[in-house]
CSV table of C-alpha atoms in Angstrom, one decimal:
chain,number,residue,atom,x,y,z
A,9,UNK,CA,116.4,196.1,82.4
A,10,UNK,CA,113.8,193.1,82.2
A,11,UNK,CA,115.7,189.8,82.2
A,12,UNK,CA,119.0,188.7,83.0
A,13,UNK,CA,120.3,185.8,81.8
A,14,UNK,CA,122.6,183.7,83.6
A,15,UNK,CA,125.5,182.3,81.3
A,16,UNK,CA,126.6,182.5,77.6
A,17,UNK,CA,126.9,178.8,76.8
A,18,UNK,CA,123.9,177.0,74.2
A,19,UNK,CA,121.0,177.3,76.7
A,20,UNK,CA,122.0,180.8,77.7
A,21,UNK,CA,122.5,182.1,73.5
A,22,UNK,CA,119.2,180.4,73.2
A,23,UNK,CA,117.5,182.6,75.3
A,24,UNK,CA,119.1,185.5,74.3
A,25,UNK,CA,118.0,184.9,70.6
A,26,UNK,CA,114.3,184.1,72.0
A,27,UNK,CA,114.0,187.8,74.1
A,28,UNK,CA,115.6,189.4,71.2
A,29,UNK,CA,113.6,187.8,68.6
A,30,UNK,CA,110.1,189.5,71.0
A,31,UNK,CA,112.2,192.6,71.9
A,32,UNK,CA,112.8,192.1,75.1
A,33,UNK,CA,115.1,194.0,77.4
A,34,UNK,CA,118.1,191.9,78.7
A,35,UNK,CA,121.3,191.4,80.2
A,36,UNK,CA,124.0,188.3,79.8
A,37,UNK,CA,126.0,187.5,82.2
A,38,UNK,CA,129.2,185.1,81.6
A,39,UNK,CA,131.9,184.6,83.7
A,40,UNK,CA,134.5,183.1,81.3
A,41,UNK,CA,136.2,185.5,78.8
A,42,UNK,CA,134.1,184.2,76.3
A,43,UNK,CA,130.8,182.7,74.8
A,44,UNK,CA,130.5,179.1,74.4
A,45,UNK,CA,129.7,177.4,78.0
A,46,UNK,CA,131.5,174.1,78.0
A,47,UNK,CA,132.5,174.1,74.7
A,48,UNK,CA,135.1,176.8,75.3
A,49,UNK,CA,138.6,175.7,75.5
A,50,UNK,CA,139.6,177.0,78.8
A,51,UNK,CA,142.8,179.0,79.4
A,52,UNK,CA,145.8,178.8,81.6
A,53,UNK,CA,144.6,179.1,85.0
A,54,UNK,CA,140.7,178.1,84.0
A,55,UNK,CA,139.1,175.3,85.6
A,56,UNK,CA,136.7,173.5,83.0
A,57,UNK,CA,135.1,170.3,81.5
A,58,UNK,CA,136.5,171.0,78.0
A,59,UNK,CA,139.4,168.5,77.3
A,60,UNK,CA,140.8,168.7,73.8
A,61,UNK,CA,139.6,165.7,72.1
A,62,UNK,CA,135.8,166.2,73.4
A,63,UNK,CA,133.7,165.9,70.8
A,64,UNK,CA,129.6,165.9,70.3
A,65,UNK,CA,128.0,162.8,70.8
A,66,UNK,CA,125.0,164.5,69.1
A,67,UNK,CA,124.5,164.5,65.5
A,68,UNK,CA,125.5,168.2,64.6
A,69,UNK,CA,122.0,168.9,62.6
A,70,UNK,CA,120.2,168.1,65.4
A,71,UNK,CA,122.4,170.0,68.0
A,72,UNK,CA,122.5,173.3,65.9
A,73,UNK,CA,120.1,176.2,66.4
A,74,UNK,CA,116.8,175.7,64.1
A,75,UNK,CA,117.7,179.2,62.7
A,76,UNK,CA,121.4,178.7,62.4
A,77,UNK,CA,122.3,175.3,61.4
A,78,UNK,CA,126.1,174.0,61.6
A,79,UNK,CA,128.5,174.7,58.7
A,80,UNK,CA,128.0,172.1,55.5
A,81,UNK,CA,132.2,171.4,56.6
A,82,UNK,CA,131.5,170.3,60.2
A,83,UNK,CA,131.5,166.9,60.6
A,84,UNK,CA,128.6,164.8,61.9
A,85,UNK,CA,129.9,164.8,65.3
A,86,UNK,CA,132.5,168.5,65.5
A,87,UNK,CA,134.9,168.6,68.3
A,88,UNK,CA,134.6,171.3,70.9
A,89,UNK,CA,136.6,173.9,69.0
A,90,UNK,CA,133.9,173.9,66.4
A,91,UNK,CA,131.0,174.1,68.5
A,92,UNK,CA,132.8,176.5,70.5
A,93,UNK,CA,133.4,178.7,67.2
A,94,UNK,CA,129.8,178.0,65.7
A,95,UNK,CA,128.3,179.2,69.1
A,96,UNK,CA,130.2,182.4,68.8
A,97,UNK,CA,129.0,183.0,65.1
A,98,UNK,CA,125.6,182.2,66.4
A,99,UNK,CA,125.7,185.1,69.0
A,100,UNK,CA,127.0,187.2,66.0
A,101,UNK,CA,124.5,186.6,63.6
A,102,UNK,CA,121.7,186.9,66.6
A,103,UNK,CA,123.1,190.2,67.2
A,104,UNK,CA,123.5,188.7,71.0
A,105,UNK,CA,127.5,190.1,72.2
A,106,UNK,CA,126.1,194.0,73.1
A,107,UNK,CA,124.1,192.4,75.5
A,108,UNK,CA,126.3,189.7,76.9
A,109,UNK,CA,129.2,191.1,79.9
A,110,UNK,CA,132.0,189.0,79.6
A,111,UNK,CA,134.1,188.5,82.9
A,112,UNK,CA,131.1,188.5,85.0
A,113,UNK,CA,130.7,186.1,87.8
A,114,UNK,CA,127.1,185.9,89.6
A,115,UNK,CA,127.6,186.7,93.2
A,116,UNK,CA,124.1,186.0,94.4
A,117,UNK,CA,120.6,186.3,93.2
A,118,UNK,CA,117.8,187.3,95.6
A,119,UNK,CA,114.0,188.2,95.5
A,120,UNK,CA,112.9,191.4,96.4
A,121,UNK,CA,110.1,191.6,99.0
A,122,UNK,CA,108.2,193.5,96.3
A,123,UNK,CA,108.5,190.9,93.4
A,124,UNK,CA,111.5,191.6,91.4
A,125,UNK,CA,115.3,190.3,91.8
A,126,UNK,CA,118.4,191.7,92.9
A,127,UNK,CA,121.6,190.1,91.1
A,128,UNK,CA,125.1,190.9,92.1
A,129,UNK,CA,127.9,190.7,90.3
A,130,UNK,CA,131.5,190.4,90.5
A,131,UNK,CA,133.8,191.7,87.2
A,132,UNK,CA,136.9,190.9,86.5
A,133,UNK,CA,138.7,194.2,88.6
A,134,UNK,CA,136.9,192.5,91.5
A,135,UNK,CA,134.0,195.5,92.2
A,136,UNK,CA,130.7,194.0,93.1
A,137,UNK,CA,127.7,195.3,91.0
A,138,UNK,CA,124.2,195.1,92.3
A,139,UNK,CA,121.2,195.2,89.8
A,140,UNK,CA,117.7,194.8,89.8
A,141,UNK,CA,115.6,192.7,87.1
A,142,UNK,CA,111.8,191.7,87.0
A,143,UNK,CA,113.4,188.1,85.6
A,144,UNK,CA,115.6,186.0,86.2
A,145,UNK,CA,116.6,182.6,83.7
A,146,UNK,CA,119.4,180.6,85.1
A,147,UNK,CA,121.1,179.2,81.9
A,148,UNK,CA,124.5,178.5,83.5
A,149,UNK,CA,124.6,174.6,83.0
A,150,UNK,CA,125.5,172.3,85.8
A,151,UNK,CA,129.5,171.2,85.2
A,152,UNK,CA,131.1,173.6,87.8
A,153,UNK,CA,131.2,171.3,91.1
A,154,UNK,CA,133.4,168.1,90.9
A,155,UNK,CA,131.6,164.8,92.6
A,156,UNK,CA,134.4,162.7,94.3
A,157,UNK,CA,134.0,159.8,96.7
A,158,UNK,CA,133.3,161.6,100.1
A,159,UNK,CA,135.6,159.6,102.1
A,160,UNK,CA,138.3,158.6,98.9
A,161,UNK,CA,139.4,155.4,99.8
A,162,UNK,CA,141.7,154.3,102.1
A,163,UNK,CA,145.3,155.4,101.4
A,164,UNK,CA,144.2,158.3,99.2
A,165,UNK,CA,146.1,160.6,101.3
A,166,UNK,CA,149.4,159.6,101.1
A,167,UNK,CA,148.9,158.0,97.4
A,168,UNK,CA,152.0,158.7,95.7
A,169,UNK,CA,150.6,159.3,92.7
A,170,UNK,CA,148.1,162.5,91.5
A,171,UNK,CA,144.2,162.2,92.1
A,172,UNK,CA,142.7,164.4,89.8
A,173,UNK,CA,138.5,164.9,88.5
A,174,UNK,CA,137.9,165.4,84.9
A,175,UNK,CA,137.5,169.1,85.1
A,176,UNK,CA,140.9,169.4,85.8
A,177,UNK,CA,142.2,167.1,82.5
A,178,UNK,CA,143.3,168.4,79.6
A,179,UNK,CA,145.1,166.4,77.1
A,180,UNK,CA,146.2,162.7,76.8
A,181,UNK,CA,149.6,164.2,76.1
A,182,UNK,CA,150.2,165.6,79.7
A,183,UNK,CA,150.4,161.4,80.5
A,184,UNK,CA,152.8,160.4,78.2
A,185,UNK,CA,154.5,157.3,79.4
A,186,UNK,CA,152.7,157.2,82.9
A,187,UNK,CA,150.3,154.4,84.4
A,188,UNK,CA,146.6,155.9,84.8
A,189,UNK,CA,143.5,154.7,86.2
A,190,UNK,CA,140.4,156.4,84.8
A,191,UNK,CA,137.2,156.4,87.5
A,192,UNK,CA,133.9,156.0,85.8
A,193,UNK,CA,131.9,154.7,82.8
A,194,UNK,CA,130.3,158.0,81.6
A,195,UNK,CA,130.4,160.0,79.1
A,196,UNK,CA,133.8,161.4,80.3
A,197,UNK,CA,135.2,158.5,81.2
A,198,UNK,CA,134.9,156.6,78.0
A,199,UNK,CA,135.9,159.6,76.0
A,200,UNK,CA,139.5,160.6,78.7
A,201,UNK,CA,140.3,156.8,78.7
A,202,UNK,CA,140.3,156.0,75.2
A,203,UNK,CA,142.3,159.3,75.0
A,204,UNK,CA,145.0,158.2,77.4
A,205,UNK,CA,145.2,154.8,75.7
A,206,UNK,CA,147.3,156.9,72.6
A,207,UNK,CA,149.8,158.4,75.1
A,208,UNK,CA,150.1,156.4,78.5
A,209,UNK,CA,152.0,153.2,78.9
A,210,UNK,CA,149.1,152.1,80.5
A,211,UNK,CA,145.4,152.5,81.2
A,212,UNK,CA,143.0,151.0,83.5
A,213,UNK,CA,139.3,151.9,83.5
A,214,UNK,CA,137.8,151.4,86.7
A,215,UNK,CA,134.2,150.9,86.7
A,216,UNK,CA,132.0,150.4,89.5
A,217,UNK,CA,128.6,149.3,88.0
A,218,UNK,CA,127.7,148.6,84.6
A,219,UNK,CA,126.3,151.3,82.4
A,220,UNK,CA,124.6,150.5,78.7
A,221,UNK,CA,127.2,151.7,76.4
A,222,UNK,CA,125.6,152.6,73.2
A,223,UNK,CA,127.7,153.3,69.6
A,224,UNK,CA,126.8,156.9,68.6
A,225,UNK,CA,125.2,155.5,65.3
A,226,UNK,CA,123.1,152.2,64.9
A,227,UNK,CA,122.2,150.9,61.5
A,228,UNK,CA,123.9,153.9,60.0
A,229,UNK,CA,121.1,156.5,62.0
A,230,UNK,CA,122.7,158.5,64.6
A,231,UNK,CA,121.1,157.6,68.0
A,232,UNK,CA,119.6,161.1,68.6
A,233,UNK,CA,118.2,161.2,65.0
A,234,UNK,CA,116.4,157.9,66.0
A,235,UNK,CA,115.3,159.4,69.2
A,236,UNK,CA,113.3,162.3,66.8
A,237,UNK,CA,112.0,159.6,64.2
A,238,UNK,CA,108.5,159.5,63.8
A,239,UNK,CA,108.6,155.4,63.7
A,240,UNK,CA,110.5,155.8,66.9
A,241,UNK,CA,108.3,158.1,68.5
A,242,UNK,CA,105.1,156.0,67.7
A,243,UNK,CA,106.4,152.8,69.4
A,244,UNK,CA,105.4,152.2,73.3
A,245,UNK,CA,108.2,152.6,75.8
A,246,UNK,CA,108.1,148.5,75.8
A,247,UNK,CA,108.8,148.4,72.3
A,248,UNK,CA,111.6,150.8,72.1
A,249,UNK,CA,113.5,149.7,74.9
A,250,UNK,CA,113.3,146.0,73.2
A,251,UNK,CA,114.0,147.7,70.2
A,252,UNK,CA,117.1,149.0,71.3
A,253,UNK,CA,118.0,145.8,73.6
A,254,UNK,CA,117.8,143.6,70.2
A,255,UNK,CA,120.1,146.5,68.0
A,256,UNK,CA,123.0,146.6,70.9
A,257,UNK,CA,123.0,142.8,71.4
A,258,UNK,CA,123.8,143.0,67.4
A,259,UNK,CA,125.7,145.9,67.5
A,260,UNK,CA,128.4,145.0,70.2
A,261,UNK,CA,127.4,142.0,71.8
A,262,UNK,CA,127.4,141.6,76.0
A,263,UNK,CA,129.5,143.9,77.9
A,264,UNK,CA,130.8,141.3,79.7
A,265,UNK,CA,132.9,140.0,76.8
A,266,UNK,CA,134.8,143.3,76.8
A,267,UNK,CA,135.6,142.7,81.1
A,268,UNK,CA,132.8,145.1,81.6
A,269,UNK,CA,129.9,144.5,84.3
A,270,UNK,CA,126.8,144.0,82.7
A,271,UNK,CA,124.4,146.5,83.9
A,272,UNK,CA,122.0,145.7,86.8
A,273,UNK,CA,119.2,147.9,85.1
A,274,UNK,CA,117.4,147.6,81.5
A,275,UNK,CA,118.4,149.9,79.2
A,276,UNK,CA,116.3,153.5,79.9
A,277,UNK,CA,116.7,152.9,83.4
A,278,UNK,CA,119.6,155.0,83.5
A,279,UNK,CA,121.8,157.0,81.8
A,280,UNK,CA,123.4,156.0,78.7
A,281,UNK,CA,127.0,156.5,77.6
A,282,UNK,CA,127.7,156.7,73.8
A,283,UNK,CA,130.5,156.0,72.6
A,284,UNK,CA,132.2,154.7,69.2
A,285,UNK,CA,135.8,154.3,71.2
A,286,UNK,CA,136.1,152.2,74.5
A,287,UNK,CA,134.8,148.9,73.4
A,288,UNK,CA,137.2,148.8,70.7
A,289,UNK,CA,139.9,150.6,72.6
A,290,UNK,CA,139.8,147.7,75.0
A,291,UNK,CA,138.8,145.0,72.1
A,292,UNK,CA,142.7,146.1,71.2
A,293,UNK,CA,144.7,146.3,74.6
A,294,UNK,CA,144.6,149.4,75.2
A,295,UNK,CA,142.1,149.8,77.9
A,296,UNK,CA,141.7,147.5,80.9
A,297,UNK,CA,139.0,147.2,82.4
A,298,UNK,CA,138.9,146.7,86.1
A,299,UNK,CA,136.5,146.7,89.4
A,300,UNK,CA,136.0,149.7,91.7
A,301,UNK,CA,138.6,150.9,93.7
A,302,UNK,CA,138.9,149.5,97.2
A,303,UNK,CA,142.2,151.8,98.5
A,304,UNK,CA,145.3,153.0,97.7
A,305,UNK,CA,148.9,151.5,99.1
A,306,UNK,CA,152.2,153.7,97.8
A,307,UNK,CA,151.9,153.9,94.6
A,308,UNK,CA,149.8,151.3,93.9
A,309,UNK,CA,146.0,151.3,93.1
A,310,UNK,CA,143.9,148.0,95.1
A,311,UNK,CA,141.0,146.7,93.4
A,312,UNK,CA,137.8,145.5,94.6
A,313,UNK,CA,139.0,141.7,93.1
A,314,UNK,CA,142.0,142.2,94.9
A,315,UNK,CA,144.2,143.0,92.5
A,316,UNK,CA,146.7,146.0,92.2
A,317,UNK,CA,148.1,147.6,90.0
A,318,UNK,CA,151.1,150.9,90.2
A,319,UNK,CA,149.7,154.0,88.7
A,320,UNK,CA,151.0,157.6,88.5
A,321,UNK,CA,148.0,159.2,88.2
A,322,UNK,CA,143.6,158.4,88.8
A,323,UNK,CA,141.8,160.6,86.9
A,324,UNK,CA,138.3,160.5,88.7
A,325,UNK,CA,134.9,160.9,86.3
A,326,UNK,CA,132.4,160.6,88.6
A,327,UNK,CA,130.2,163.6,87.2
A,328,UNK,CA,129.3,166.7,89.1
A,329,UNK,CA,127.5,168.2,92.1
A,330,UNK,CA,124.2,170.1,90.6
A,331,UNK,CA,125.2,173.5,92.6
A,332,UNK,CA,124.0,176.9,92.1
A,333,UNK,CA,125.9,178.5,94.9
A,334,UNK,CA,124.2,182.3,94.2
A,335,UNK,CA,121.1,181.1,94.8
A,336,UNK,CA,119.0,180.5,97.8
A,337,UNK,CA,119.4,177.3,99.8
A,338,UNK,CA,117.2,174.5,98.5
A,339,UNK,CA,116.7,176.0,95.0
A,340,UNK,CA,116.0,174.2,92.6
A,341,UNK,CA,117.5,171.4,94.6
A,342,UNK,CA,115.8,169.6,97.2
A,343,UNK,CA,117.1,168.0,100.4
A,344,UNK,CA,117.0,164.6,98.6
A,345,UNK,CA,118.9,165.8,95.9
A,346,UNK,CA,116.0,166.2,93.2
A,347,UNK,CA,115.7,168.9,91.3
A,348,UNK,CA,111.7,170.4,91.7
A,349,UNK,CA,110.8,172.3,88.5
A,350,UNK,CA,107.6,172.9,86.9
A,351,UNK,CA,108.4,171.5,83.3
A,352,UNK,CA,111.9,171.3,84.2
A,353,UNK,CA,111.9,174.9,84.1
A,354,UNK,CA,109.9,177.2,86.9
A,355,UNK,CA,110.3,176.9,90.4
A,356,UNK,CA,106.9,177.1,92.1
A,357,UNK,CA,107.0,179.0,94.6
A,358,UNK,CA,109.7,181.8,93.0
A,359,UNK,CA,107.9,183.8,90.4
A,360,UNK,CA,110.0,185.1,87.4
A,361,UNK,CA,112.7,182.7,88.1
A,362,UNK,CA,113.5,180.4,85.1
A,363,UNK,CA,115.9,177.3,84.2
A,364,UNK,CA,116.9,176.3,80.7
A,365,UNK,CA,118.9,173.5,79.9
A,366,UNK,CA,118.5,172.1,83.6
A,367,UNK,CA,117.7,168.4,81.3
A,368,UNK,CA,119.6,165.5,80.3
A,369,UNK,CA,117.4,163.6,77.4
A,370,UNK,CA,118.0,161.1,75.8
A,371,UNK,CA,119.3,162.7,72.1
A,372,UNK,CA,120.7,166.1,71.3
A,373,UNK,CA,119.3,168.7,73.8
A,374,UNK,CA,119.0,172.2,71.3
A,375,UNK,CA,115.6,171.3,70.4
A,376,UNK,CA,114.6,170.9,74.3
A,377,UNK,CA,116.3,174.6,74.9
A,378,UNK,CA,114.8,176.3,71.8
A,379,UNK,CA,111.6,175.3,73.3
A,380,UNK,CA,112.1,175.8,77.2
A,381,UNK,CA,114.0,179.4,75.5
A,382,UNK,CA,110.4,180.7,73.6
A,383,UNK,CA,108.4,179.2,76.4
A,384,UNK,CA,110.0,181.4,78.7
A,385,UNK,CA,110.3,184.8,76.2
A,386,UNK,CA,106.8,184.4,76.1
A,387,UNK,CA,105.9,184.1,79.3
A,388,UNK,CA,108.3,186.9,80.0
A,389,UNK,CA,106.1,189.6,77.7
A,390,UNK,CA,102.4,187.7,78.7
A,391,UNK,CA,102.0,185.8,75.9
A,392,UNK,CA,101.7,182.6,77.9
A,393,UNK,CA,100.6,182.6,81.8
A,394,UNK,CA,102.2,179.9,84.1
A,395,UNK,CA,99.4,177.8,86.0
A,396,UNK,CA,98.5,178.3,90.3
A,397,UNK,CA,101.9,177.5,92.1
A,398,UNK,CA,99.5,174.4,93.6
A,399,UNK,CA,99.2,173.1,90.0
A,400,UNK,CA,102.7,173.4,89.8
A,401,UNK,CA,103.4,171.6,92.5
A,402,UNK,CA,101.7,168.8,91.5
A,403,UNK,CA,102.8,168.5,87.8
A,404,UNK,CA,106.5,168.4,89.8
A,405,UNK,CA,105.4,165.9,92.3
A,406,UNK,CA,103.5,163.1,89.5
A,407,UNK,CA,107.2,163.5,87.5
A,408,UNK,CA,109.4,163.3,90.2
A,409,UNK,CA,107.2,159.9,91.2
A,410,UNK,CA,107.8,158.8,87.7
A,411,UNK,CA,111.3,159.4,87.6
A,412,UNK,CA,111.5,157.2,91.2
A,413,UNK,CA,109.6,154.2,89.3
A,414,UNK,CA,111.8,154.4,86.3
A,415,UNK,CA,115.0,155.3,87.4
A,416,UNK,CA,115.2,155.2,91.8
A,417,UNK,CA,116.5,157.4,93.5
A,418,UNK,CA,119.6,158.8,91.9
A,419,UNK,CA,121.8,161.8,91.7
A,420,UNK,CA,120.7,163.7,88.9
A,421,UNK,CA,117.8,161.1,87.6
A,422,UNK,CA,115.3,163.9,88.4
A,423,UNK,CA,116.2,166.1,85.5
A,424,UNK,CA,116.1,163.4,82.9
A,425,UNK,CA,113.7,163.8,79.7
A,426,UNK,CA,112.7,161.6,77.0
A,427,UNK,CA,113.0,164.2,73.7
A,428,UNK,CA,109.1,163.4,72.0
A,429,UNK,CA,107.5,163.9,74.8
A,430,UNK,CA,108.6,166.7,76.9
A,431,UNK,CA,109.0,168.4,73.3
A,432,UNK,CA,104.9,167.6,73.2
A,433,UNK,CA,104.4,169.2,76.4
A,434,UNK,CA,105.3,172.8,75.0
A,435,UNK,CA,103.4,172.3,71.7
A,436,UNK,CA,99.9,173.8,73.1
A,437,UNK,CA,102.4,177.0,74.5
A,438,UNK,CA,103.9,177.7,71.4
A,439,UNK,CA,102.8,179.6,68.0
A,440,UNK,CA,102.5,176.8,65.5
């Protein structure tokens, strides 16, 4: 066998459907029972990011395959059981499930000293399988470690209450009538808050610095479609990041009229959260806002203000740990926590070793995988050649300085793109 492929979710169906489409040899391998990566309700016993009321923040034309668009009857934004069931069709109509082994947990992966790679596998009786492949493309996302505070605060340990991450939530229902705090301003914060505002009898949202949060649509244009606009893409970085100061100052006002921090950053200095919820959720009561936590006392929840407040539960969104656990130490992440990838996809010195969907961009991300996807099918059967590992090295080093100047130095800043132009980088290595 050529390739294997690492994970069944939308990066790893993407390059499925890429080999295929060149008629190249290839294994999947998915640990979950199913295709659909994060989209994929998880069953009893299953750890996963995949609460019920998640949703995409991504218009769904822009977050379908090119070749397989999203049902006419989706909505504009589908909730995860619809992406989960349109990714499933998609590996049907690709003709991708023969080649994807369901159950199937990557043990390690390791380079032979004579070029190719040696993956081992674990299935679901427990017997270890040991393969060998001339390529490797990690397509396994990055949602599997939980990030808590390392210390918690003070107290934590004999908090009466639960402390749980957002991989572990599942459904606003499970708090019906308790007293939660929810950790965070992300993505998963804004979404598991506003959640818990229908079912709790009460909900903080405890926020340590301010984030931008940006309504999924502004003047009627979803914000990825405005990320793809040609109008968009031909404005300077100046002028879109005024542009979209101007529209949020029209669209929502300050945060700090919601109890919100303003952020210490301008807007595309960080990540962004989108949301159509919180800001009304709290504009009606039923979010709070409050300052970080400073400890916990019984079953009571102390603020950085002072304050307190009793809570049953804290439901901490503080993202994820980029881990890749089968692979060697250091690969693709640094020391420092950066993630070193020639155009956020090869490792320099590791050939035949790929990552797709290792990106966070600002917009929907298909487009980004599609491309990273043929990019790597073609240089899989020769059709494109990768530079010296010294070019490399220094097309990862000018980006990674970049990313510093733009956005510091920050957990998970190194894999973020902007959509027009990394798109433009894999123009001159595709067919037109």
């Amino acid at each position: 066998m050529r390739v294997c492929v690492i994970g069944a979710g939308l990066s790893g169906l993407a390059v499925g459907h890429a080999l295929k489409e060149r008629g190249i040899s290839f294994v999947c391998l998915e640990k979950a029972p199913d295709v659909g990566g994060i989209w994929r309700q998880p069953g009893a016993g299953e750890r996963g990011p995949g609460y019920r009321t998640l949703h995409l923040n991504t218009a769904k034309q822009l977050t379908g395959y090119a070749d397989f668009p999203m049902p006419d009857s989706y909505p504009l934004y589908p909730r995860h059981s619809q992406v989960a069931a349109y990714l499933r069709s998609f590996a049907e109509w690709a003709g991708l499930l023969d080649h994807v082994e369901l159950r199937t947990e990557v043990v390690s992966v390791r380079q032979d000293a004579d070029g190719p790679w040696t993956v081992v596998s674990r299935g679901a009786d427990g017997a270890q399988v040991s393969r060998r492949f001339e390529q490797v493309v990690v397509a396994s996302g990055h949602h599997n470690e939980p990030a808590l505070p390392d210390p918690l605060p003070a107290g934590a340990d004999s908090f009466a209450g639960t402390i749980l991450h957002s991989l572990d939530y599942r459904d606003g229902g499970d708090f019906a009538g308790r007293r939660v705090v929810v950790v965070g301003l992300g993505a998963s914060a804004v979404d598991i808050a506003a959640d818990l505002s229908r079912h709790a009898k009460r909900t903080l949202l405890s926020v340590r610095r301010g984030l931008h949060v940006v309504p999924k649509q502004l003047f009627g244009m979803s914000v990825d479609e405005i990320a793809e606009a040609p109008w968009w893409n031909e404005m300077s970085f100046d002028e879109r990041r005024r542009w979209v100061e101007q529209a949020l100052l029209v669209a929502r006002g300050r945060l700090s009229d919601y109890g919100l921090p303003e952020p210490d950053h301008p807007v595309f200095s960080s990540a962004t959260t989108l949301s159509d919820e919180i800001l009304s959720r709290i504009r009606h009561g039923a979010v709070t806002p409050k300052p970080a936590i400073a400890s916990f006392d019984g079953d009571r929840v102390v603020f950085t203000d002072g304050s307190s407040e009793p809570a049953d539960a804290v439901v901490y969104c503080t993202g994820f740990h980029m881990t890749f656990p089968f692979l060697p130490a250091g690969c693709p992440v640094s020391a420092d926590g950066s993630v070193e990838l020639y155009r956020r996809v090869v490792p320099a010195d590791r050939p035949g070793l790929y990552f797709v969907g290792l990106v966070r961009p600002v917009g929907a991300i298909t487009r980004l995988v599609e491309a990273q996807a043929e990019w790597v099918a073609r240089l899989v059967d020769g059709a494109a050649v990768l530079p010296a590992a010294e070019e490399m090295r220094e097309e990862i080093g000018t980006y990674l300085t970049g990313i510093v100047q733009r956005y510091g130095r920050t957990e998970g800043a190194s894999i973020q793109v902007d959509v027009g132009p990394y798109l433009a980088e894999f123009r001159e290595s595709l067919p037109v």
